[in-house]
């Protein structure tokens, strides 16, 4: 089994802090969180957290904004 994302245990998407439909959550898990480092390192939430240590709750793994745009927009 692939190694899960390093933020797997604390990511608000997975801890229930962000309410998502189960289907959408499972899709994110299989595309990013549980899909190995090459995949979870492409998650926008992961990338923002790596840079500034946190990520706004409403940003999804496949957000269309770049990490830099998110950091600028949310003044992180
Ligand atoms: S949503 Fe992104 S940051 Fe959160 S656990 Fe999944 S891959 Fe990691």
Short mmCIF file of C-alpha atoms and ligand atoms in Angstrom, two decimals:
data_model
loop_
_atom_site.label_atom_id
_atom_site.label_comp_id
_atom_site.label_asym_id
_atom_site.label_seq_id
_atom_site.Cartn_x
_atom_site.Cartn_y
_atom_site.Cartn_z
CA UNK A 1 0.00 0.00 0.00
CA UNK A 2 1.19 3.51 -0.82
CA UNK A 3 2.39 5.72 2.01
CA UNK A 4 -0.35 8.21 2.95
CA UNK A 5 0.15 11.96 2.91
CA UNK A 6 2.25 13.28 5.77
CA UNK A 7 -0.76 15.41 6.81
CA UNK A 8 -3.18 12.49 6.71
CA UNK A 9 -3.90 12.54 10.46
CA UNK A 10 -4.30 16.28 10.80
CA UNK A 11 -5.82 17.41 7.50
CA UNK A 12 -9.22 19.05 8.18
CA UNK A 13 -10.62 17.37 5.09
CA UNK A 14 -10.03 13.97 6.68
CA UNK A 15 -10.75 14.80 10.32
CA UNK A 16 -14.28 15.93 9.54
CA UNK A 17 -13.64 19.63 10.16
CA UNK A 18 -14.69 20.28 6.58
CA UNK A 19 -17.97 18.61 5.71
CA UNK A 20 -17.76 16.91 2.32
CA UNK A 21 -19.96 14.38 0.59
CA UNK A 22 -18.59 10.89 1.15
CA UNK A 23 -18.17 10.32 -2.58
CA UNK A 24 -16.12 13.48 -2.99
CA UNK A 25 -14.02 12.69 0.07
CA UNK A 26 -13.27 9.19 -1.18
CA UNK A 27 -12.33 10.62 -4.56
CA UNK A 28 -9.81 13.00 -2.96
CA UNK A 29 -8.42 10.17 -0.84
CA UNK A 30 -7.87 7.91 -3.81
CA UNK A 31 -6.52 10.64 -6.08
CA UNK A 32 -4.29 12.38 -3.54
CA UNK A 33 -4.15 11.37 0.14
CA UNK A 34 -3.60 7.61 -0.30
CA UNK A 35 -2.07 7.62 -3.75
CA UNK A 36 1.61 7.88 -2.90
CA UNK A 37 3.99 10.79 -2.59
CA UNK A 38 3.94 11.66 -6.30
CA UNK A 39 0.19 12.25 -5.96
CA UNK A 40 -0.24 13.82 -2.54
CA UNK A 41 2.61 16.21 -3.22
CA UNK A 42 0.43 17.60 -6.05
CA UNK A 43 -2.42 18.39 -3.64
CA UNK A 44 -2.82 22.16 -3.39
CA UNK A 45 -3.64 21.92 0.31
CA UNK A 46 -0.39 20.01 0.86
CA UNK A 47 1.61 22.56 -1.11
CA UNK A 48 0.20 25.54 0.80
CA UNK A 49 0.83 23.80 4.12
CA UNK A 50 4.40 23.05 3.16
CA UNK A 51 5.03 26.74 2.48
CA UNK A 52 3.15 28.49 5.30
CA UNK A 53 2.22 25.68 7.72
CA UNK A 54 -1.55 25.94 7.26
CA UNK A 55 -4.20 26.11 4.59
CA UNK A 56 -7.64 27.78 4.53
CA UNK A 57 -10.50 25.34 5.13
CA UNK A 58 -12.23 26.04 1.84
CA UNK A 59 -9.28 25.14 -0.38
CA UNK A 60 -9.66 21.71 -1.95
CA UNK A 61 -6.84 19.38 -3.09
CA UNK A 62 -7.58 20.10 -6.76
CA UNK A 63 -8.06 23.86 -6.41
CA UNK A 64 -7.41 25.77 -9.60
CA UNK A 65 -5.37 28.48 -7.88
CA UNK A 66 -1.64 28.04 -7.39
CA UNK A 67 -0.26 27.91 -3.82
CA UNK A 68 1.25 31.37 -4.36
CA UNK A 69 -2.12 32.78 -5.45
CA UNK A 70 -3.81 31.28 -2.37
CA UNK A 71 -1.17 32.65 -0.03
CA UNK A 72 -1.59 36.09 -1.59
CA UNK A 73 -5.42 36.00 -1.63
CA UNK A 74 -5.75 34.80 1.99
CA UNK A 75 -2.85 36.91 3.23
CA UNK A 76 -1.17 33.84 4.78
S1 LIG B 1 -6.13 16.67 1.26
FE1 LIG B 1 -4.05 17.02 0.61
S2 LIG B 1 -2.96 17.75 2.46
FE2 LIG B 1 -4.88 16.78 3.11
S3 LIG B 1 -4.27 14.66 3.57
FE3 LIG B 1 -5.05 14.73 1.45
S4 LIG B 1 -3.22 14.98 0.19
FE4 LIG B 1 -2.68 15.55 2.29
#
